[in-house]
Structures are given as C-alpha cells and as structure tokens.
Amino acid sequence: MEQTEVIAVLSVESDEVRFTVVSTRDGNEVATSAETFPLITAESKHRKGGRKSESSDQQPVAAVSPTPATDAVTDWGASCTLTAESPMSQGDVEQDPDVVWEAVLRVIGDALDKMSRDGIPVTYIKSVSIINEMATLVAWNAVTGKAVHNFIHWSDVRMAEGGTAAAVKWLLQRSLTVRCTADDCRFGTLDAWLTWKLTRGHTYQTDVTNASYTGLLDLATLCWDSDNMRSHGLAAAAWPEIRRLDKRSASVIVVGRLYGLSIHVTMARPSAVLYAQACYRRGQVAVTLTDRTAVVLGAYDHGPPRLQPTLGPCPVVGYCEPNMADRKRPTVVYGLLAVSRASAVVFWLKNMGLTKSWDDCMNTYASGRATKTEHQAYMVPAFDGLPSAPYGRSDARPVVCGIGGNTGPVHLIAAAVDSVCHSVNDIVRCVVAGSSSKLAEPVYVDGQCAAREGLMQRLADVSGSRLAVKRLDMAVSGVARMAAAAINVDYADRLEAVDYVPTSTDGQRLAWDGQWAKAVRRSYGWVAVDGRELDDRFAEPRADKQAGYFGVSQLANVLRRVGFWYNRKVYDLLYALRNYLTPNTPPYDVNTNSSPGTHDTTACKM
C-alpha cells in the first residue's frame, strides 16, 4: 500500500484519555482509542465510604510545622512524624494519577493494534503531540517518579482564587506528603508530567500556552514571572523549563510502545482549538462546548493583552505559530479566555428524572418548540454560583422564572437548553468586549455538543451570529497541524464546515436578552458570601440606600475604575514605546539567552 504519513496525538484530561492517529493528507482519523473515568470529589468519596487522597504507592506521611514556603532549601524530613492527610472538602475536584497513567498506556496500545490490523506500521508515525486540559496541577517526586498528590482539577475550589499558585500554596501548607518531599518535589501541568513520564525524567519542559494558564507566566517576556512566584512563596526550580520558541526541540519517548518516537509539540486544549480554527485577529472567537463546560477563547493580535478588570476575561497565550521565513521570530497570538459551566444543567435534569441524556433532552426540546409561547420560562443554572466573568457573583444560586400553572417537563427542558445558549452568548460577548473589538463572524464551535443541530441552531438564534462547525474535536487537528509544521510536513484538512445561520429577528433577540438579564439578577444574593447580605433583592441596592447615599463601597468602586483606566493608559504607552525602540525583538534574546528588561532570568530556563 502507499505509505501514509501520520501524526499521533495524545489527548489527556482528568476524566478522559484519548490517543488519535491522523493522516497528514486529509486530516482524517487513521486509528483512535479512548477511556473515560469519573473525577474524585468529596461526594464520590463519601458514597464509597472512604478517601484515597494520594496515589496508591504513597505511605503515611509526616506532620510538619506550619512554616510558610520559601525559595530557600528546607529540611522538612527533620521534623516528620507519622500522621494522616486531611480529608477532601466540598468543591474539591481531584484525580488519581495512576488511573490516568495506566489509561495512557492502554489507549496507546489499543490504537497501535488497530493500525497494525489495518496494515499501517508504527514507523509511519512522524511525530507525537500532546494536548491537555488547562491549568490542572500535578505534583510528583523527581527521584521516585511517583505522584505525591492527586491531580488538582482546574475547576477545583482551591483554584477559584489565585489559580494554580493558590493550589500550590495549599499543597505546601496542607499536604504533608508534598512538604516532606522537599526539594525533590516537582510541579507542572499535565503536559509537563506526561513528557516527564514518557521520557523517564529526561525532559522536564512545558510550552508557553500551558504555562500561561497557570497565571505565573509573564506574557511580555514569555518566561516565568519570578516576582509573582516569590510573592506566592514558590521556588522557580520546582517548575518546568519553558520550551524556547526560536529553537526546534523534541523529546524522545523511552517508555511503552512509542519507544524511539519524538514529542515535538505540546499545547493546552483551548489554544490548540484556536490555532485549528485559524483565529489570529481580534474579534475572532473559538467556542468549545461540551456536556460539562463552555470554553471561549478569543484571539488578540496586538501584543500581550492589557490587564483585565475583575469581571473581564483572562489573558493567556493563544498559540505560537512557526515562522518559516525566520524561525528565530515565531508569530505569537495571544488570547482572552472565559469559561461557563451552564451546560452541566443537563446533569440536573437527569437527576430530576426529566431526561435520560443530552440526545433525549434535545429530542424533547425539538418536539416541544411548537407548543412554546412567548411567555416562556427562564432558568439560570448557577449550581456553584456565577463566580467567573462576566458575572462575578459567588452568591448566585439556580432560579427558574416565568413558570405557570401549565408548566411541565418540556418547558423546564426548554428553559435549560436556552440557559446554555444565553450563557455561551454572555461569555462570547465578554471576550469580544475585552479585546475592544467587534465580533468577527463566523463563531467557530467544536466539542461534543456541536454535533447537536438543534442546539447549534438555537445558539445561532440567541446570539444572532453565524456559527461554523467543522470537527467535534478541533484540538486534535490544531496540534497535528502544529506538529506537521514543526517537522516540515504538509498538512491538509479537507473537511468542509457546516454553517448555522440565525433565523431570529433583532426584536426577538432584544426581548430574550432582557428576560435573561432579569432572571440572572434574580439569581443573586441567595448565599452570604463576599460580605453581601441575604436580603440583596435582585442584586440591586435597597431603596433607602439609593437616595443621596455615598458610602465607602461606592467610593472604592470609583477609585477602582479610575485606577484601572490609568493603568490601561500607562500600559499602552509603555508597550508602544517598547515596540518603537525594539520593533523586531523576539520574546527573549536568542544570542545572550536572557530575557529583556530587569526580570530575573533564573525563572526562564534556556
């Protein structure tokens, strides 16, 4: 048979591992294998009647004094006495590293067996790439190679305030196993851990996309922010080296059935989707809609995004595209990130017995649309509050508004589906507003839910924007295309996109937006958090406080807005001045192996 050049893609998330081999000729799958498993939460451990807080190889560890973590070398072992780990709390989301690693080895073997049965030898694989979920934290022992704590998932409550740095501080202060590991402990995202495992400790690296999701990367220099690390008490030596953009590098696999092949590219999943959808300028948006979350990443091509306000999207590195004309100066596209968990409302419908699955939910929704009236119900699925942009209200809780005497399961299912569409529309608007631009159509959508035509059409009607759906997992196409460019191999994806054009009118969308906004406001103020009162009616100040009252909170809000405006203007001025003085300077000096400015170069290993 004719020789086929293929790219192998290892996709790893905390609850799913997938190994896919794609052809460089047309982008189609040659072989694939996947495994799924549940996440570990406080509720799941309670149902099982116990907690396995660490990996199966771990032993009881020692109690230590609560001394803050510093960059200095500390002999924790001198004060160790045997004790047990603290139990999981409400909102903790973890995963057993051994479960994930064993699944990685199995899916690789299954996919290679399928290739062998089809007459495609493993030697046809030209490169191995890794994509992983964003910001999930891994801690392991560099000497034994064993994980010293379960994965801390990116949706974990310990990452809600402060991101990855907050989760690391929690481990250093509360996980006795991590503290007793001392200087042998290594931290990183899933890509760094997988690369370390597959190369048997010879490579300890991460890429700029994964590093940016930790919140510890300096977006201007694309190196670890040493000042930020020191402020959180983190040691730069315990974090992986950031792979240089101007230098082609590869990590050779020495474990398992991929022995001898090289890893050329690792990327965070949202960034791989952004690259696959060819989003490179402001206003272009890529949406990944699954049955758990909606992740929206918008491109930003005018240098590092300015610091966003509290309710703005998170600035990250979108992707770094190889520059064939000058490999020392790759093209860096930044991004703005926003996340919604509204699509998890279907799990609530299943628990209530209203539906059996997403497909059953959409079938009921399609059959019931003919009986719907303009006085429809609105549901706000704020089961864990609305802490992220654009709402920023942890005190929110689920509400259903506009129900009547004839409201039944069909109406609740319709309200749940509409809530997903409105939530996605809100975070898309938030990302576009953060880039100070207009939405550039089409809006690119992928993910499991992109296969549901009824949901996509409803999303187009609610947003008023044209949607484009190509493949359900564009992250695989994106990282495969990036790997092909790294090894100078042509890559083609000949699949045509399916467009969804809105059929709603401007008046309908205006009415829907108004009703949705009222429902969102009524979900606020149900839990006493952040100093808010439980009688915070509709999230608006009470009438007796509105007339002529100007207190400390109002003054603080004014000062915050003035400070943000001043910071934005100064940032724009300094960035323009830097570009004027050094218009062609790469993210770091490739001749002196040092980053520009006064940053500590020890945080950016070369």
Coordinates of C-alpha atoms in Angstrom, one line a residue:
M1 CA 0.0 0.0 0.0
E2 CA 1.0 3.6 -0.5
Q3 CA 3.0 5.0 2.5
T4 CA 0.9 7.3 4.7
E5 CA 2.5 10.0 6.9
V6 CA 0.6 10.3 10.2
I7 CA 0.7 12.3 13.3
A8 CA -0.1 10.8 16.7
V9 CA -2.0 12.9 19.2
L10 CA -2.3 12.1 22.9
S11 CA -5.2 13.9 24.5
V12 CA -5.2 13.8 28.3
E13 CA -7.9 15.2 30.6
S14 CA -8.6 14.3 34.2
D15 CA -11.6 12.2 33.2
E16 CA -10.7 11.1 29.7
V17 CA -7.6 9.8 27.8
R18 CA -7.6 9.5 24.0
F19 CA -5.0 8.5 21.6
T20 CA -5.7 9.5 18.0
V21 CA -3.6 9.0 14.8
V22 CA -4.5 11.4 12.0
S23 CA -3.4 11.5 8.4
T24 CA -1.4 14.5 7.1
R25 CA -3.0 14.0 3.7
D26 CA -6.6 14.9 4.6
G27 CA -6.8 15.3 8.4
N28 CA -8.9 12.2 8.9
E29 CA -8.5 9.7 11.7
V30 CA -6.5 6.6 11.0
A31 CA -7.0 5.0 14.4
T32 CA -8.3 6.1 17.8
S33 CA -8.8 4.7 21.3
A34 CA -10.2 6.3 24.4
E35 CA -11.1 5.6 28.0
T36 CA -13.2 7.6 30.4
F37 CA -13.3 7.5 34.2
P38 CA -15.0 9.7 36.9
L39 CA -13.4 12.5 38.8
I40 CA -12.8 12.3 42.5
T41 CA -14.9 14.6 44.6
A42 CA -16.0 14.8 48.2
E43 CA -19.4 13.4 47.3
S44 CA -18.0 10.5 45.4
K45 CA -15.6 9.6 48.2
H46 CA -18.5 9.8 50.7
R47 CA -20.5 7.4 48.6
K48 CA -17.6 5.0 48.5
G49 CA -17.2 5.3 52.2
G50 CA -13.6 6.5 52.3
R51 CA -11.0 8.7 50.8
K52 CA -7.9 7.8 48.9
S53 CA -6.3 11.2 49.0
E54 CA -3.0 10.2 47.4
S55 CA -1.6 7.7 44.9
S56 CA -1.7 4.1 45.8
D57 CA 2.1 4.0 46.2
Q58 CA 2.1 6.6 49.0
Q59 CA 2.7 5.8 52.6
P60 CA 1.5 7.7 55.7
V61 CA 3.5 10.9 55.9
A62 CA 4.8 13.3 58.5
A63 CA 3.3 16.3 60.2
V64 CA 5.4 19.5 59.9
S65 CA 5.3 22.9 61.4
P66 CA 3.2 25.5 59.5
T67 CA 6.2 27.5 58.3
P68 CA 5.5 29.4 55.1
A69 CA 7.1 28.0 51.9
T70 CA 10.1 29.9 50.7
D71 CA 12.7 29.6 47.9
A72 CA 15.3 28.5 50.4
V73 CA 16.1 24.8 50.9
T74 CA 14.4 23.5 54.0
D75 CA 15.0 20.1 55.7
W76 CA 11.4 19.0 56.2
G77 CA 12.4 15.5 57.0
A78 CA 13.9 16.5 60.3
S79 CA 10.5 17.2 61.8
C80 CA 8.4 14.4 60.2
T81 CA 6.2 12.3 62.3
L82 CA 3.6 9.8 61.0
T83 CA 0.1 11.2 60.6
A84 CA -2.8 11.1 58.0
E85 CA -3.7 13.5 55.3
S86 CA -6.7 16.0 55.7
P87 CA -10.0 14.8 54.1
M88 CA -11.5 16.3 51.0
S89 CA -13.8 19.3 51.3
Q90 CA -16.8 20.4 49.4
G91 CA -15.8 21.7 46.0
D92 CA -12.5 19.7 45.8
V93 CA -12.1 18.0 42.4
E94 CA -9.2 15.6 42.0
Q95 CA -8.0 12.6 40.0
D96 CA -5.7 9.6 40.8
P97 CA -2.5 10.0 38.7
D98 CA -2.1 6.2 38.5
V99 CA -5.5 5.8 36.9
V100 CA -4.6 8.4 34.2
W101 CA -1.1 6.9 33.5
E102 CA -2.4 3.4 33.2
A103 CA -5.1 4.6 30.8
V104 CA -2.5 6.4 28.7
L105 CA -0.5 3.2 28.2
R106 CA -3.7 1.2 27.4
V107 CA -5.1 3.6 24.8
I108 CA -1.7 3.9 23.0
G109 CA -1.5 0.1 22.8
D110 CA -5.1 -0.3 21.5
A111 CA -4.6 2.4 18.8
L112 CA -1.4 0.8 17.6
D113 CA -3.0 -2.6 17.5
K114 CA -5.8 -1.1 15.3
M115 CA -3.1 0.4 13.0
S116 CA -1.3 -3.0 12.8
R117 CA -4.5 -4.7 11.8
D118 CA -5.0 -2.2 9.0
G119 CA -1.5 -2.7 7.7
I120 CA -0.1 0.6 9.0
P121 CA 3.2 0.1 11.0
V122 CA 4.1 2.4 13.8
T123 CA 7.1 3.6 11.8
Y124 CA 4.6 5.7 9.7
I125 CA 4.1 8.0 12.7
K126 CA 6.3 11.0 12.1
S127 CA 5.6 12.9 15.3
V128 CA 3.8 12.6 18.7
S129 CA 1.9 15.6 20.1
I130 CA 0.2 16.2 23.4
I131 CA -2.9 18.2 24.2
N132 CA -4.2 18.5 27.7
E133 CA -6.8 20.4 29.7
M134 CA -5.8 23.8 31.0
A135 CA -4.3 24.5 34.4
T136 CA -4.7 21.1 36.1
L137 CA -1.9 20.8 38.7
V138 CA 0.3 17.8 39.1
A139 CA 2.9 17.3 41.9
W140 CA 5.4 14.4 41.8
N141 CA 8.6 13.2 43.3
A142 CA 11.5 13.7 40.9
V143 CA 13.5 10.8 42.5
T144 CA 10.9 8.1 42.6
G145 CA 8.8 9.3 39.7
K146 CA 5.6 8.8 41.8
A147 CA 2.9 11.4 42.2
V148 CA 2.8 12.8 45.7
H149 CA -0.8 14.1 45.5
N150 CA -3.8 13.6 43.3
F151 CA -4.3 15.9 40.3
I152 CA -6.0 19.2 41.4
H153 CA -8.5 19.8 38.6
W154 CA -8.8 23.3 37.1
S155 CA -12.4 23.6 38.3
D156 CA -11.3 22.9 41.9
V157 CA -12.4 25.4 44.5
R158 CA -8.8 25.7 45.6
M159 CA -8.0 27.3 42.2
A160 CA -11.0 29.7 42.3
E161 CA -9.0 32.4 44.0
G162 CA -5.4 32.8 42.7
G163 CA -5.4 30.0 40.1
T164 CA -2.5 27.5 40.1
A165 CA -0.4 29.4 42.5
A166 CA -3.2 29.2 45.2
A167 CA -3.4 25.4 44.6
V168 CA 0.4 25.0 45.1
K169 CA 0.3 27.1 48.2
W170 CA -2.5 24.9 49.5
L171 CA -0.4 21.8 48.8
L172 CA 2.7 23.3 50.5
Q173 CA 0.7 24.3 53.6
R174 CA -1.8 21.4 53.9
S175 CA -0.4 18.4 52.1
L176 CA 2.1 16.7 54.3
T177 CA 3.4 14.4 51.6
V178 CA 4.3 17.4 49.4
R179 CA 6.0 19.2 52.2
C180 CA 8.1 16.2 53.2
T181 CA 9.2 15.6 49.6
A182 CA 11.0 19.0 50.0
D183 CA 13.4 19.8 47.1
D184 CA 12.6 16.6 45.2
C185 CA 9.0 17.8 44.5
R186 CA 8.2 19.0 41.0
F187 CA 5.1 20.9 39.9
G188 CA 3.6 21.3 36.5
T189 CA 0.6 21.0 34.2
L190 CA -0.4 17.7 32.6
D191 CA 1.8 18.2 29.6
A192 CA 4.9 18.6 31.8
W193 CA 4.1 15.5 33.8
L194 CA 3.3 13.4 30.7
T195 CA 6.5 14.4 29.0
W196 CA 8.5 13.6 32.2
K197 CA 6.9 10.2 32.4
L198 CA 7.3 9.3 28.7
T199 CA 10.9 10.3 28.7
R200 CA 11.6 8.7 32.1
G201 CA 12.6 12.0 33.6
H202 CA 15.0 13.2 30.9
T203 CA 12.7 16.1 29.8
Y204 CA 11.1 18.5 32.2
Q205 CA 9.5 21.1 30.0
T206 CA 6.3 22.9 29.3
D207 CA 5.1 25.2 26.5
V208 CA 4.0 28.8 26.7
T209 CA 0.3 28.0 26.2
N210 CA 0.1 25.7 29.2
A211 CA 2.4 28.0 31.3
S212 CA 0.1 31.0 30.6
Y213 CA -3.0 29.2 32.0
T214 CA -1.2 28.9 35.4
G215 CA -1.2 32.7 35.8
L216 CA 2.5 32.6 36.6
L217 CA 3.8 33.5 33.1
D218 CA 5.0 36.9 32.2
L219 CA 3.1 37.5 28.9
A220 CA 5.6 40.2 27.7
T221 CA 8.7 38.0 28.0
L222 CA 7.1 34.6 27.8
C223 CA 9.2 33.5 30.9
W224 CA 8.1 32.6 34.4
D225 CA 7.3 35.7 36.4
S226 CA 9.8 35.5 39.1
D227 CA 8.3 38.3 41.1
N228 CA 4.9 36.7 41.0
M229 CA 6.4 33.4 42.1
R230 CA 8.3 35.0 45.0
S231 CA 5.1 36.8 46.1
H232 CA 3.4 33.4 46.4
G233 CA 6.4 31.7 48.1
L234 CA 7.1 29.4 45.1
A235 CA 10.6 28.2 44.0
A236 CA 11.4 28.6 40.3
A237 CA 13.5 25.4 40.4
A238 CA 10.3 23.3 41.1
W239 CA 8.7 24.4 37.9
P240 CA 9.4 23.0 34.4
E241 CA 11.6 24.8 31.8
I242 CA 9.6 26.7 29.2
R243 CA 10.4 25.4 25.7
R244 CA 12.1 28.0 23.6
L245 CA 10.1 29.4 20.7
D246 CA 13.0 30.0 18.4
K247 CA 14.5 26.6 18.6
R248 CA 13.2 23.3 17.2
S249 CA 13.3 20.8 20.0
A250 CA 12.0 17.3 20.5
S251 CA 11.7 14.9 23.5
V252 CA 12.4 11.2 22.7
I253 CA 10.0 8.7 24.2
V254 CA 11.7 5.8 26.0
V255 CA 8.6 4.2 27.7
G256 CA 6.0 2.0 26.2
R257 CA 5.2 1.1 22.6
L258 CA 6.0 4.5 21.2
Y259 CA 9.7 3.9 22.1
G260 CA 12.0 5.9 19.9
L261 CA 9.4 8.4 18.6
S262 CA 9.7 12.1 19.4
I263 CA 7.3 14.6 21.0
H264 CA 7.5 17.9 19.0
V265 CA 4.5 19.8 20.3
T266 CA 2.5 20.2 23.5
M267 CA -0.4 22.6 23.8
A268 CA -3.3 23.4 26.0
R269 CA -6.6 22.3 24.5
P270 CA -8.2 25.7 24.1
S271 CA -5.1 27.1 22.4
A272 CA -5.0 24.1 20.0
V273 CA -8.6 24.8 19.1
L274 CA -7.8 28.5 18.5
Y275 CA -5.0 27.5 16.1
A276 CA -7.1 24.9 14.3
Q277 CA -9.8 27.4 13.7
A278 CA -7.3 29.9 12.2
C279 CA -8.2 32.7 14.6
Y280 CA -5.4 35.2 14.5
R281 CA -7.0 38.7 14.9
R282 CA -9.2 40.5 17.5
G283 CA -12.9 39.6 17.3
Q284 CA -12.3 36.0 16.2
V285 CA -13.7 33.5 18.7
A286 CA -13.5 29.8 19.2
V287 CA -16.0 28.0 21.4
T288 CA -15.6 24.5 22.8
L289 CA -19.0 23.3 24.1
T290 CA -19.1 20.0 26.0
D291 CA -21.7 18.5 28.3
R292 CA -19.8 20.0 31.3
T293 CA -18.3 23.3 30.3
A294 CA -18.2 26.0 27.6
V295 CA -14.7 27.4 27.0
V296 CA -14.4 30.5 24.9
L297 CA -11.0 31.7 23.7
G298 CA -10.7 34.9 21.6
A299 CA -7.7 35.9 19.6
Y300 CA -5.7 39.0 20.4
D301 CA -3.1 40.1 18.0
H302 CA -2.0 43.5 19.4
G303 CA 0.7 42.3 21.8
P304 CA 0.1 40.9 25.3
P305 CA -3.5 41.8 26.4
R306 CA -3.7 44.5 28.9
L307 CA -4.7 43.7 32.5
Q308 CA -8.4 42.9 32.6
P309 CA -10.8 44.1 35.3
T310 CA -12.2 41.7 37.9
L311 CA -15.1 40.7 35.6
G312 CA -13.0 40.5 32.4
P313 CA -11.6 37.6 30.5
C314 CA -8.3 36.0 31.5
P315 CA -5.3 36.9 29.3
V316 CA -3.4 33.9 28.0
V317 CA -1.1 32.8 25.2
G318 CA -3.2 31.7 22.3
Y319 CA -0.5 29.9 20.3
C320 CA 2.9 30.4 18.8
E321 CA 3.0 29.7 15.1
P322 CA 6.3 28.7 13.4
N323 CA 7.6 31.4 11.1
M324 CA 9.0 29.7 8.0
A325 CA 10.8 32.9 6.9
D326 CA 12.6 33.4 10.2
R327 CA 12.3 30.7 12.8
K328 CA 14.0 32.9 15.4
R329 CA 11.0 35.1 15.5
P330 CA 7.8 33.0 15.6
T331 CA 4.4 34.5 15.4
V332 CA 2.8 34.9 18.9
V333 CA -1.0 35.2 19.0
Y334 CA -2.4 36.0 22.5
G335 CA -5.9 35.1 23.7
L336 CA -8.7 36.1 26.1
L337 CA -10.3 33.2 28.0
A338 CA -13.8 32.9 29.6
V339 CA -15.5 29.7 30.9
S340 CA -19.1 28.8 31.7
R341 CA -20.4 25.6 33.4
A342 CA -24.0 26.2 32.3
S343 CA -24.0 23.1 30.1
A344 CA -23.9 20.9 33.2
V345 CA -27.5 21.7 33.7
V346 CA -28.4 18.6 31.8
F347 CA -27.0 16.5 34.7
W348 CA -29.5 18.2 37.0
L349 CA -32.3 17.3 34.5
K350 CA -31.1 13.7 34.6
N351 CA -31.0 13.7 38.4
M352 CA -34.6 15.0 38.5
G353 CA -35.7 12.3 36.1
L354 CA -36.7 14.8 33.4
T355 CA -34.4 13.4 30.7
K356 CA -32.0 10.5 30.2
S357 CA -29.2 12.1 28.1
W358 CA -28.3 15.1 26.0
D359 CA -29.8 13.5 23.0
D360 CA -33.1 12.8 24.7
C361 CA -33.0 16.3 26.0
M362 CA -32.6 17.8 22.5
N363 CA -35.3 15.5 21.1
T364 CA -37.8 16.7 23.8
Y365 CA -36.7 20.3 23.1
A366 CA -37.3 20.0 19.4
S367 CA -40.7 18.3 19.8
G368 CA -41.8 20.9 22.3
R369 CA -40.8 24.1 20.5
A370 CA -44.1 24.1 18.6
T371 CA -46.1 24.4 21.8
K372 CA -43.9 27.1 23.3
T373 CA -45.3 30.6 23.7
E374 CA -43.6 34.0 24.1
H375 CA -44.2 33.8 27.9
Q376 CA -41.6 31.1 28.3
A377 CA -39.7 30.1 31.5
Y378 CA -36.1 31.1 32.1
M379 CA -33.6 29.1 34.1
V380 CA -30.3 30.2 35.5
P381 CA -28.2 27.1 36.3
A382 CA -26.0 28.7 38.9
F383 CA -25.4 25.5 40.9
D384 CA -22.0 26.6 42.0
G385 CA -22.7 30.3 41.8
L386 CA -21.6 32.6 39.0
P387 CA -18.0 33.4 40.1
S388 CA -16.4 33.9 36.7
A389 CA -16.7 36.6 34.1
P390 CA -18.9 38.4 33.2
Y391 CA -21.0 37.9 36.4
G392 CA -18.6 37.6 39.3
R393 CA -21.3 36.6 41.8
S394 CA -20.4 33.6 44.0
D395 CA -23.6 34.3 45.9
A396 CA -25.8 33.3 43.0
R397 CA -27.9 30.1 43.0
P398 CA -30.2 28.4 40.5
V399 CA -33.6 30.0 39.8
V400 CA -36.4 29.3 37.4
C401 CA -38.5 32.4 36.5
G402 CA -41.8 32.7 34.5
I403 CA -43.4 29.4 35.3
G404 CA -47.1 29.0 35.3
G405 CA -49.8 26.5 36.1
N406 CA -49.3 24.7 32.8
T407 CA -45.5 24.4 33.1
G408 CA -44.3 20.9 32.7
P409 CA -41.1 18.9 32.0
V410 CA -41.0 20.1 28.4
H411 CA -40.9 23.8 29.5
L412 CA -38.2 23.1 32.0
I413 CA -36.1 21.3 29.4
A414 CA -36.6 24.2 27.0
A415 CA -35.5 26.6 29.7
A416 CA -32.4 24.6 30.5
V417 CA -31.4 24.4 26.8
D418 CA -32.0 28.2 26.4
S419 CA -29.9 28.8 29.5
V420 CA -26.9 27.1 27.9
C421 CA -27.3 29.3 24.8
H422 CA -27.6 32.5 26.8
S423 CA -24.6 31.7 29.0
V424 CA -22.4 31.0 26.0
N425 CA -23.6 34.2 24.4
D426 CA -22.7 36.1 27.5
I427 CA -19.1 34.8 27.7
V428 CA -18.6 35.3 24.0
R429 CA -19.6 39.0 24.4
C430 CA -17.3 39.2 27.4
V431 CA -14.3 38.0 25.4
V432 CA -15.1 40.3 22.5
A433 CA -15.5 43.3 24.7
G434 CA -12.2 42.5 26.4
S435 CA -10.5 42.7 23.1
S436 CA -12.0 46.2 22.4
S437 CA -13.3 45.0 19.0
K438 CA -16.4 43.7 17.2
L439 CA -17.3 40.1 16.8
A440 CA -15.9 38.6 13.6
E441 CA -18.2 36.0 12.1
P442 CA -18.4 33.1 12.0
V443 CA -18.2 32.0 15.6
Y444 CA -16.3 28.7 15.5
V445 CA -17.8 25.9 17.6
D446 CA -16.5 22.4 18.4
G447 CA -17.0 19.9 21.2
Q448 CA -19.5 17.2 21.9
C449 CA -22.5 19.5 21.8
A450 CA -21.5 20.8 18.4
A451 CA -23.0 17.6 16.9
R452 CA -26.5 18.5 18.1
E453 CA -28.0 20.5 15.3
G454 CA -31.0 21.8 17.3
L455 CA -28.7 23.2 20.0
M456 CA -26.4 24.9 17.4
Q457 CA -29.4 26.5 15.6
R458 CA -30.8 27.8 18.9
L459 CA -27.4 29.2 19.8
A460 CA -27.2 31.0 16.5
D461 CA -30.7 32.4 17.0
V462 CA -30.0 33.6 20.5
S463 CA -26.6 35.2 19.6
G464 CA -27.6 36.5 16.2
S465 CA -24.3 35.3 14.8
R466 CA -23.4 32.7 12.2
L467 CA -21.8 29.6 13.6
A468 CA -19.3 27.3 11.9
V469 CA -18.9 23.7 12.9
K470 CA -16.2 21.5 11.3
R471 CA -14.9 18.7 13.5
L472 CA -16.1 17.8 17.0
D473 CA -12.5 17.9 18.3
M474 CA -10.6 20.6 16.6
A475 CA -7.9 20.5 19.2
V476 CA -6.6 17.3 17.6
S477 CA -6.5 19.0 14.2
G478 CA -4.7 22.0 15.7
V479 CA -1.9 20.2 17.5
A480 CA -1.4 17.8 14.5
R481 CA -1.1 20.8 12.1
M482 CA 1.4 22.4 14.5
A483 CA 3.4 19.2 14.7
A484 CA 3.5 18.9 10.9
A485 CA 4.8 22.5 10.7
A486 CA 7.5 21.7 13.3
I487 CA 8.8 18.8 11.2
N488 CA 8.3 20.5 7.8
V489 CA 5.5 18.2 6.6
D490 CA 2.5 19.4 4.7
Y491 CA -0.9 19.0 6.5
A492 CA -4.3 19.3 4.8
D493 CA -7.8 19.2 6.4
R494 CA -10.3 18.8 3.6
L495 CA -13.4 18.6 5.7
E496 CA -15.9 21.4 5.0
A497 CA -17.5 23.3 7.8
V498 CA -21.3 23.3 8.4
D499 CA -22.8 26.8 8.9
Y500 CA -25.8 27.7 11.1
V501 CA -27.4 31.0 10.2
P502 CA -29.6 32.8 12.7
T503 CA -33.4 33.0 11.9
S504 CA -34.4 35.2 14.7
T505 CA -35.1 39.0 14.4
D506 CA -33.5 41.8 16.3
G507 CA -36.7 42.4 18.3
Q508 CA -36.8 38.8 19.4
R509 CA -33.2 38.8 20.5
L510 CA -33.7 42.0 22.4
A511 CA -36.6 40.6 24.2
W512 CA -34.8 37.4 25.0
D513 CA -31.8 39.2 26.3
G514 CA -33.9 41.4 28.6
Q515 CA -35.7 38.5 30.1
W516 CA -32.5 36.5 30.6
A517 CA -30.8 39.5 32.3
K518 CA -33.8 39.8 34.7
A519 CA -33.5 36.1 35.5
V520 CA -29.7 36.4 36.1
R521 CA -30.3 39.3 38.5
R522 CA -32.8 37.3 40.4
S523 CA -30.3 34.5 41.0
Y524 CA -28.0 36.9 43.0
G525 CA -27.9 37.2 46.8
W526 CA -29.0 33.7 47.9
V527 CA -25.8 32.9 49.9
A528 CA -23.9 35.2 52.3
V529 CA -20.5 35.5 50.6
D530 CA -18.1 38.3 50.0
G531 CA -19.9 40.4 52.6
R532 CA -23.2 40.6 50.6
E533 CA -26.4 40.5 52.5
L534 CA -29.0 37.8 52.1
D535 CA -31.7 40.4 51.5
D536 CA -29.9 41.8 48.5
R537 CA -33.1 41.9 46.4
F538 CA -32.5 41.3 42.8
A539 CA -28.8 42.3 43.3
E540 CA -29.8 46.0 43.5
P541 CA -29.3 48.4 46.4
R542 CA -32.3 48.9 48.7
A543 CA -34.4 52.0 48.1
D544 CA -33.4 53.6 51.4
K545 CA -29.8 53.3 50.3
Q546 CA -30.2 54.7 46.8
A547 CA -31.3 58.3 47.6
G548 CA -28.3 60.5 48.4
Y549 CA -26.2 57.8 49.9
F550 CA -22.5 57.6 49.1
G551 CA -20.6 55.3 51.3
V552 CA -17.2 53.6 51.4
S553 CA -18.1 50.8 48.9
Q554 CA -19.2 53.4 46.3
L555 CA -16.0 55.4 46.8
A556 CA -13.9 52.2 46.5
N557 CA -15.7 51.4 43.3
V558 CA -15.0 54.8 41.8
L559 CA -11.3 54.6 42.8
R560 CA -11.0 51.1 41.3
R561 CA -12.4 52.3 38.0
V562 CA -10.1 55.3 37.9
G563 CA -7.1 53.1 38.8
F564 CA -8.0 50.6 36.0
W565 CA -8.3 53.4 33.4
Y566 CA -5.0 54.9 34.5
N567 CA -3.2 51.5 34.5
R568 CA -4.6 50.8 31.0
K569 CA -3.3 54.1 29.6
V570 CA 0.2 53.6 31.1
Y571 CA 0.4 50.1 29.9
D572 CA -0.5 51.1 26.3
L573 CA 2.1 53.9 26.4
L574 CA 4.9 51.6 27.7
Y575 CA 4.0 48.9 25.2
A576 CA 4.0 51.4 22.3
L577 CA 7.4 52.8 23.5
R578 CA 8.9 49.3 23.7
N579 CA 7.8 48.4 20.2
Y580 CA 9.2 51.7 18.9
L581 CA 12.6 51.2 20.4
T582 CA 12.9 47.5 19.7
P583 CA 10.4 46.7 16.8
N584 CA 11.8 43.3 15.9
T585 CA 12.9 42.0 19.3
P586 CA 11.9 38.4 19.9
P587 CA 10.4 37.3 23.3
Y588 CA 13.9 36.8 24.5
D589 CA 17.4 37.4 23.2
V590 CA 18.5 34.3 21.4
N591 CA 22.1 35.3 21.4
T592 CA 22.6 36.1 25.1
N593 CA 19.9 33.6 26.3
S594 CA 18.4 36.2 28.5
S595 CA 15.0 37.9 28.6
P596 CA 14.8 41.7 28.1
G597 CA 14.2 44.1 30.9
T598 CA 15.0 43.6 34.6
H599 CA 13.3 40.3 35.1
D600 CA 15.1 37.5 36.9
T601 CA 16.4 35.2 34.2
T602 CA 16.6 32.3 36.6
A603 CA 12.8 31.9 36.2
C604 CA 13.2 31.3 32.4
K605 CA 15.4 28.3 31.9
M606 CA 17.1 28.1 28.5

